Short mmCIF file of N, CA and C and ligand atoms in Angstrom, two decimals:
data_model
loop_
_atom_site.label_atom_id
_atom_site.label_comp_id
_atom_site.label_asym_id
_atom_site.label_seq_id
_atom_site.Cartn_x
_atom_site.Cartn_y
_atom_site.Cartn_z
N MET A 581 170.64 111.04 53.77
CA MET A 581 170.59 110.06 54.86
C MET A 581 170.05 108.73 54.33
N ALA A 582 170.75 107.65 54.66
CA ALA A 582 170.34 106.33 54.16
C ALA A 582 169.05 105.90 54.84
N ILE A 583 168.24 105.19 54.10
CA ILE A 583 166.97 104.68 54.62
C ILE A 583 167.25 103.53 55.60
N THR A 584 166.41 103.41 56.63
CA THR A 584 166.49 102.28 57.56
C THR A 584 165.17 101.51 57.48
N ILE A 585 165.17 100.29 58.01
CA ILE A 585 163.94 99.49 58.03
C ILE A 585 162.86 100.21 58.85
N GLU A 586 163.28 100.85 59.96
CA GLU A 586 162.31 101.55 60.81
C GLU A 586 161.63 102.67 60.03
N LYS A 587 162.45 103.43 59.30
CA LYS A 587 161.91 104.55 58.51
C LYS A 587 161.01 104.01 57.38
N LEU A 588 161.45 102.92 56.76
CA LEU A 588 160.65 102.32 55.67
C LEU A 588 159.30 101.86 56.22
N ASN A 589 159.29 101.24 57.40
CA ASN A 589 158.02 100.80 58.00
C ASN A 589 157.10 101.99 58.25
N GLU A 590 157.68 103.10 58.70
CA GLU A 590 156.89 104.32 58.94
C GLU A 590 156.23 104.79 57.63
N LEU A 591 157.03 104.80 56.58
CA LEU A 591 156.52 105.25 55.27
C LEU A 591 155.48 104.27 54.72
N LEU A 592 155.71 102.98 54.91
CA LEU A 592 154.75 101.97 54.44
C LEU A 592 153.44 102.08 55.22
N ASN A 593 153.54 102.46 56.49
CA ASN A 593 152.32 102.65 57.28
C ASN A 593 151.52 103.85 56.77
N HIS A 594 152.21 104.88 56.31
CA HIS A 594 151.52 106.02 55.69
C HIS A 594 150.83 105.55 54.40
N ASP A 595 151.54 104.74 53.62
CA ASP A 595 150.93 104.18 52.40
C ASP A 595 149.71 103.34 52.75
N LEU A 596 149.80 102.57 53.83
CA LEU A 596 148.68 101.70 54.25
C LEU A 596 147.45 102.54 54.63
N GLU A 597 147.67 103.63 55.39
CA GLU A 597 146.56 104.53 55.75
C GLU A 597 145.85 105.04 54.49
N LEU A 598 146.65 105.35 53.49
CA LEU A 598 146.09 105.92 52.26
C LEU A 598 145.43 104.85 51.38
N GLU A 599 145.83 103.58 51.53
CA GLU A 599 145.11 102.50 50.84
C GLU A 599 143.73 102.31 51.47
N TYR A 600 143.69 102.35 52.81
CA TYR A 600 142.39 102.25 53.49
C TYR A 600 141.47 103.39 53.05
N SER A 601 142.01 104.62 53.06
CA SER A 601 141.15 105.76 52.71
C SER A 601 140.74 105.70 51.25
N ALA A 602 141.61 105.21 50.37
CA ALA A 602 141.25 105.09 48.95
C ALA A 602 140.09 104.12 48.78
N ALA A 603 140.13 103.00 49.50
CA ALA A 603 139.05 102.01 49.40
C ALA A 603 137.72 102.63 49.83
N ILE A 604 137.73 103.34 50.97
CA ILE A 604 136.50 103.96 51.48
C ILE A 604 136.00 105.02 50.51
N GLN A 605 136.93 105.83 49.99
CA GLN A 605 136.56 106.88 49.04
C GLN A 605 135.91 106.28 47.78
N TYR A 606 136.49 105.19 47.28
CA TYR A 606 135.91 104.55 46.08
C TYR A 606 134.53 103.96 46.38
N ILE A 607 134.35 103.36 47.56
CA ILE A 607 133.02 102.82 47.93
C ILE A 607 132.00 103.95 47.94
N ASN A 608 132.39 105.08 48.56
CA ASN A 608 131.49 106.23 48.64
C ASN A 608 131.18 106.78 47.24
N HIS A 609 132.22 107.04 46.46
CA HIS A 609 132.01 107.65 45.14
C HIS A 609 131.17 106.75 44.23
N SER A 610 131.43 105.44 44.27
CA SER A 610 130.68 104.54 43.38
C SER A 610 129.22 104.44 43.81
N ALA A 611 128.95 104.69 45.10
CA ALA A 611 127.56 104.63 45.59
C ALA A 611 126.79 105.90 45.25
N VAL A 612 127.44 107.06 45.32
CA VAL A 612 126.69 108.32 45.17
C VAL A 612 126.72 108.87 43.74
N MET A 613 127.62 108.35 42.91
CA MET A 613 127.73 108.86 41.53
C MET A 613 126.46 108.49 40.76
N LYS A 614 125.94 109.46 40.00
CA LYS A 614 124.67 109.25 39.28
C LYS A 614 124.85 109.49 37.79
N GLY A 615 123.99 108.85 37.00
CA GLY A 615 123.93 109.15 35.57
C GLY A 615 124.36 107.97 34.72
N ALA A 616 123.54 107.70 33.68
CA ALA A 616 123.81 106.56 32.81
C ALA A 616 125.18 106.67 32.15
N ALA A 617 125.60 107.91 31.86
CA ALA A 617 126.90 108.12 31.19
C ALA A 617 128.05 107.66 32.07
N TYR A 618 127.80 107.53 33.37
CA TYR A 618 128.86 107.16 34.32
C TYR A 618 128.81 105.68 34.71
N GLY A 619 127.91 104.94 34.07
CA GLY A 619 127.72 103.53 34.42
C GLY A 619 129.00 102.71 34.39
N ASP A 620 129.79 102.89 33.32
CA ASP A 620 131.02 102.10 33.18
C ASP A 620 132.03 102.45 34.28
N ILE A 621 132.21 103.73 34.53
CA ILE A 621 133.23 104.12 35.52
C ILE A 621 132.75 103.75 36.93
N ILE A 622 131.44 103.80 37.18
CA ILE A 622 130.95 103.39 38.50
C ILE A 622 131.34 101.93 38.77
N LYS A 623 131.20 101.08 37.75
CA LYS A 623 131.61 99.67 37.91
C LYS A 623 133.11 99.58 38.18
N GLU A 624 133.88 100.39 37.46
CA GLU A 624 135.34 100.38 37.65
C GLU A 624 135.70 100.82 39.08
N LEU A 625 135.01 101.84 39.58
CA LEU A 625 135.33 102.35 40.93
C LEU A 625 135.10 101.27 41.98
N LYS A 626 134.07 100.45 41.76
CA LYS A 626 133.80 99.35 42.71
C LYS A 626 134.93 98.31 42.65
N ILE A 627 135.46 98.08 41.45
CA ILE A 627 136.61 97.16 41.32
C ILE A 627 137.84 97.78 42.00
N HIS A 628 138.05 99.09 41.78
CA HIS A 628 139.18 99.77 42.42
C HIS A 628 139.12 99.61 43.94
N ALA A 629 137.91 99.76 44.50
CA ALA A 629 137.77 99.68 45.96
C ALA A 629 138.32 98.35 46.47
N ASN A 630 137.95 97.27 45.79
CA ASN A 630 138.44 95.94 46.20
C ASN A 630 139.94 95.82 46.01
N GLU A 631 140.45 96.41 44.94
CA GLU A 631 141.90 96.33 44.69
C GLU A 631 142.69 97.13 45.73
N GLU A 632 142.14 98.25 46.19
CA GLU A 632 142.83 99.03 47.25
C GLU A 632 142.86 98.22 48.56
N ILE A 633 141.80 97.48 48.83
CA ILE A 633 141.79 96.61 50.02
C ILE A 633 142.87 95.53 49.88
N ALA A 634 142.98 94.97 48.67
CA ALA A 634 144.03 93.95 48.43
C ALA A 634 145.41 94.57 48.65
N HIS A 635 145.61 95.83 48.23
CA HIS A 635 146.90 96.50 48.44
C HIS A 635 147.16 96.68 49.94
N ALA A 636 146.10 97.07 50.66
CA ALA A 636 146.23 97.25 52.11
C ALA A 636 146.67 95.94 52.77
N MET A 637 146.08 94.84 52.30
CA MET A 637 146.42 93.55 52.89
C MET A 637 147.88 93.19 52.64
N ILE A 638 148.36 93.46 51.44
CA ILE A 638 149.76 93.19 51.10
C ILE A 638 150.68 94.05 51.98
N LEU A 639 150.37 95.35 52.10
CA LEU A 639 151.23 96.24 52.88
C LEU A 639 151.24 95.83 54.35
N ALA A 640 150.07 95.49 54.91
CA ALA A 640 150.01 95.10 56.32
C ALA A 640 150.87 93.85 56.56
N ASP A 641 150.77 92.88 55.65
CA ASP A 641 151.59 91.66 55.78
C ASP A 641 153.08 91.98 55.68
N GLN A 642 153.44 92.85 54.76
CA GLN A 642 154.86 93.18 54.56
C GLN A 642 155.42 93.94 55.78
N ILE A 643 154.62 94.86 56.32
CA ILE A 643 155.06 95.62 57.50
C ILE A 643 155.27 94.66 58.67
N ASP A 644 154.34 93.74 58.84
CA ASP A 644 154.48 92.74 59.91
C ASP A 644 155.74 91.90 59.69
N PHE A 645 155.97 91.49 58.46
CA PHE A 645 157.15 90.68 58.13
C PHE A 645 158.44 91.43 58.46
N LEU A 646 158.42 92.75 58.27
CA LEU A 646 159.60 93.58 58.55
C LEU A 646 159.65 94.00 60.03
N ASN A 647 158.86 93.33 60.87
CA ASN A 647 158.82 93.58 62.31
C ASN A 647 158.29 94.96 62.67
N GLY A 648 157.48 95.54 61.79
CA GLY A 648 156.79 96.79 62.12
C GLY A 648 155.41 96.49 62.66
N GLU A 649 154.67 97.55 63.01
CA GLU A 649 153.29 97.38 63.48
C GLU A 649 152.35 98.00 62.48
N PRO A 650 151.61 97.16 61.73
CA PRO A 650 150.69 97.71 60.73
C PRO A 650 149.66 98.63 61.38
N THR A 651 149.51 99.83 60.82
CA THR A 651 148.57 100.81 61.37
C THR A 651 147.12 100.41 61.13
N VAL A 652 146.23 100.92 61.99
CA VAL A 652 144.79 100.81 61.72
C VAL A 652 144.20 102.20 61.47
N ASN A 653 145.07 103.19 61.31
CA ASN A 653 144.59 104.55 61.02
C ASN A 653 144.20 104.66 59.54
N VAL A 654 143.27 105.57 59.31
CA VAL A 654 142.77 105.79 57.95
C VAL A 654 143.09 107.22 57.54
N GLY A 655 143.61 107.40 56.33
CA GLY A 655 143.96 108.73 55.83
C GLY A 655 142.73 109.55 55.47
N ASP A 656 142.96 110.74 54.94
CA ASP A 656 141.87 111.67 54.57
C ASP A 656 141.04 111.09 53.41
N ILE A 657 139.75 111.35 53.48
CA ILE A 657 138.82 110.90 52.44
C ILE A 657 138.13 112.14 51.86
N LYS A 658 138.11 112.21 50.53
CA LYS A 658 137.47 113.37 49.87
C LYS A 658 136.22 112.91 49.13
N THR A 659 135.18 113.74 49.20
CA THR A 659 134.00 113.45 48.40
C THR A 659 133.37 114.75 47.94
N SER A 660 132.35 114.66 47.10
CA SER A 660 131.74 115.84 46.48
C SER A 660 130.36 115.48 45.99
N LYS A 661 129.55 116.48 45.64
CA LYS A 661 128.23 116.25 45.03
C LYS A 661 128.37 116.12 43.51
N GLU A 662 129.53 116.52 42.97
CA GLU A 662 129.76 116.54 41.53
C GLU A 662 130.55 115.32 41.07
N ASN A 663 130.02 114.62 40.08
CA ASN A 663 130.72 113.44 39.55
C ASN A 663 132.16 113.76 39.12
N GLU A 664 132.30 114.83 38.35
CA GLU A 664 133.63 115.18 37.81
C GLU A 664 134.62 115.47 38.93
N THR A 665 134.13 116.16 39.95
CA THR A 665 135.00 116.50 41.08
C THR A 665 135.45 115.22 41.78
N MET A 666 134.53 114.28 41.95
CA MET A 666 134.90 113.01 42.60
C MET A 666 135.95 112.27 41.78
N LEU A 667 135.77 112.24 40.46
CA LEU A 667 136.75 111.54 39.61
C LEU A 667 138.12 112.23 39.70
N LYS A 668 138.11 113.57 39.79
CA LYS A 668 139.38 114.30 39.92
C LYS A 668 140.03 114.02 41.28
N GLN A 669 139.20 113.93 42.32
CA GLN A 669 139.74 113.58 43.65
C GLN A 669 140.38 112.19 43.62
N ASP A 670 139.72 111.26 42.92
CA ASP A 670 140.26 109.90 42.83
C ASP A 670 141.57 109.89 42.03
N LEU A 671 141.61 110.68 40.95
CA LEU A 671 142.82 110.73 40.12
C LEU A 671 143.98 111.33 40.92
N GLU A 672 143.70 112.39 41.69
CA GLU A 672 144.75 112.97 42.54
C GLU A 672 145.33 111.93 43.48
N GLY A 673 144.46 111.13 44.08
CA GLY A 673 144.90 110.07 44.99
C GLY A 673 145.78 109.06 44.29
N GLU A 674 145.40 108.68 43.08
CA GLU A 674 146.19 107.70 42.32
C GLU A 674 147.54 108.28 41.93
N GLU A 675 147.55 109.56 41.52
CA GLU A 675 148.82 110.18 41.12
C GLU A 675 149.77 110.30 42.30
N ASP A 676 149.19 110.59 43.46
CA ASP A 676 149.99 110.63 44.69
C ASP A 676 150.55 109.23 45.00
N ALA A 677 149.70 108.21 44.86
CA ALA A 677 150.14 106.83 45.13
C ALA A 677 151.28 106.43 44.19
N ILE A 678 151.15 106.78 42.91
CA ILE A 678 152.19 106.45 41.93
C ILE A 678 153.52 107.09 42.34
N ARG A 679 153.45 108.37 42.71
CA ARG A 679 154.67 109.08 43.17
C ARG A 679 155.29 108.37 44.37
N ARG A 680 154.45 108.03 45.35
CA ARG A 680 154.96 107.40 46.59
C ARG A 680 155.54 106.02 46.33
N TYR A 681 154.86 105.21 45.51
CA TYR A 681 155.34 103.83 45.30
C TYR A 681 156.62 103.79 44.48
N LYS A 682 156.81 104.75 43.57
CA LYS A 682 158.09 104.79 42.82
C LYS A 682 159.25 104.99 43.80
N ILE A 683 159.06 105.90 44.75
CA ILE A 683 160.09 106.15 45.76
C ILE A 683 160.26 104.92 46.66
N ARG A 684 159.12 104.33 47.06
CA ARG A 684 159.16 103.19 47.98
C ARG A 684 159.89 101.98 47.38
N ILE A 685 159.74 101.78 46.06
CA ILE A 685 160.44 100.68 45.38
C ILE A 685 161.95 100.90 45.48
N GLU A 686 162.39 102.13 45.21
CA GLU A 686 163.83 102.43 45.30
C GLU A 686 164.34 102.22 46.72
N GLN A 687 163.55 102.67 47.70
CA GLN A 687 163.97 102.52 49.10
C GLN A 687 164.06 101.05 49.49
N SER A 688 163.10 100.23 49.02
CA SER A 688 163.12 98.79 49.33
C SER A 688 164.35 98.14 48.72
N GLU A 689 164.68 98.56 47.51
CA GLU A 689 165.85 97.97 46.85
C GLU A 689 167.15 98.41 47.53
N ASP A 690 167.18 99.65 48.02
CA ASP A 690 168.36 100.12 48.77
C ASP A 690 168.61 99.22 49.98
N LEU A 691 167.51 98.72 50.58
CA LEU A 691 167.62 97.85 51.76
C LEU A 691 167.67 96.37 51.38
N LYS A 692 167.76 96.09 50.09
CA LYS A 692 167.78 94.72 49.56
C LYS A 692 166.53 93.92 49.95
N GLU A 693 165.41 94.65 50.12
CA GLU A 693 164.13 93.99 50.38
C GLU A 693 163.46 93.78 49.01
N PHE A 694 163.98 92.81 48.27
CA PHE A 694 163.57 92.65 46.87
C PHE A 694 162.16 92.08 46.72
N ALA A 695 161.74 91.24 47.66
CA ALA A 695 160.38 90.70 47.58
C ALA A 695 159.37 91.82 47.80
N LEU A 696 159.66 92.69 48.78
CA LEU A 696 158.81 93.86 49.01
C LEU A 696 158.77 94.73 47.76
N ALA A 697 159.95 94.96 47.18
CA ALA A 697 160.03 95.79 45.97
C ALA A 697 159.16 95.21 44.86
N GLN A 698 159.17 93.88 44.75
CA GLN A 698 158.37 93.22 43.71
C GLN A 698 156.88 93.41 43.96
N GLN A 699 156.48 93.27 45.23
CA GLN A 699 155.06 93.50 45.58
C GLN A 699 154.66 94.95 45.27
N LEU A 700 155.57 95.88 45.60
CA LEU A 700 155.28 97.29 45.36
C LEU A 700 155.19 97.60 43.86
N ARG A 701 156.01 96.90 43.06
CA ARG A 701 155.92 97.07 41.60
C ARG A 701 154.55 96.64 41.09
N ASN A 702 154.04 95.51 41.63
CA ASN A 702 152.70 95.05 41.22
C ASN A 702 151.64 96.07 41.61
N ILE A 703 151.77 96.62 42.82
CA ILE A 703 150.80 97.63 43.27
C ILE A 703 150.90 98.87 42.37
N LEU A 704 152.13 99.30 42.09
CA LEU A 704 152.35 100.48 41.23
C LEU A 704 151.66 100.30 39.87
N ALA A 705 151.82 99.10 39.29
CA ALA A 705 151.21 98.85 37.97
C ALA A 705 149.69 98.98 38.06
N MET A 706 149.11 98.53 39.18
CA MET A 706 147.65 98.64 39.34
C MET A 706 147.23 100.09 39.54
N GLU A 707 148.02 100.86 40.30
CA GLU A 707 147.66 102.28 40.50
C GLU A 707 147.71 103.01 39.16
N GLN A 708 148.66 102.63 38.31
CA GLN A 708 148.73 103.27 36.98
C GLN A 708 147.48 102.93 36.17
N GLU A 709 147.02 101.68 36.27
CA GLU A 709 145.78 101.30 35.57
C GLU A 709 144.59 102.09 36.12
N HIS A 710 144.55 102.26 37.45
CA HIS A 710 143.47 103.04 38.05
C HIS A 710 143.47 104.47 37.49
N ALA A 711 144.67 105.06 37.43
CA ALA A 711 144.79 106.43 36.92
C ALA A 711 144.32 106.49 35.46
N MET A 712 144.68 105.49 34.68
CA MET A 712 144.26 105.46 33.27
C MET A 712 142.74 105.37 33.14
N ASP A 713 142.11 104.52 33.97
CA ASP A 713 140.63 104.42 33.95
C ASP A 713 139.99 105.77 34.25
N LEU A 714 140.54 106.48 35.24
CA LEU A 714 139.97 107.76 35.66
C LEU A 714 140.17 108.82 34.58
N LYS A 715 141.35 108.84 33.96
CA LYS A 715 141.62 109.79 32.88
C LYS A 715 140.69 109.55 31.71
N GLN A 716 140.48 108.27 31.41
CA GLN A 716 139.56 107.90 30.32
C GLN A 716 138.17 108.45 30.61
N ALA A 717 137.69 108.27 31.85
CA ALA A 717 136.36 108.74 32.22
C ALA A 717 136.27 110.26 32.21
N LEU A 718 137.39 110.93 32.55
CA LEU A 718 137.41 112.39 32.57
C LEU A 718 137.67 112.97 31.17
N GLY A 719 138.02 112.10 30.24
CA GLY A 719 138.33 112.56 28.88
C GLY A 719 139.61 113.38 28.82
N ILE A 720 140.60 113.01 29.66
CA ILE A 720 141.89 113.73 29.64
C ILE A 720 143.05 112.77 29.38
FE1 FE2 B 1542 146.21 100.93 46.03
FE1 FE2 B 1543 144.49 102.84 43.13
#
């Protein structure tokens, strides 16, 4: 079935919910994570939080431009008492985002929404950097 603008807006709103939840999750994890060995990644997580907010802002603007209604719902947030578990939760979120944005870029191009596709490519590149930072911290 071919993608429609309505369906794309629905999917972008799901992406937007998950950008909001990613920002909150990073704020939480960077606040509760302890230990000198984690100092560098804690700083990175705080940067990620701001970048997820920037992604949310781009998606909300794009949804509005496409005559959709940007959601104010927030997706699921995961946390833990264990540093490693939190980093794994963050990595799972990034890997999910990478999967979703690759599909979303193709769908935008199918609809000839090339400016949206370009914005999504920039977001995708940042999610890949986030995943790399987390893998580095996890030693994987
Ligand atoms: Fe993001
Ligand atoms: Fe991210």
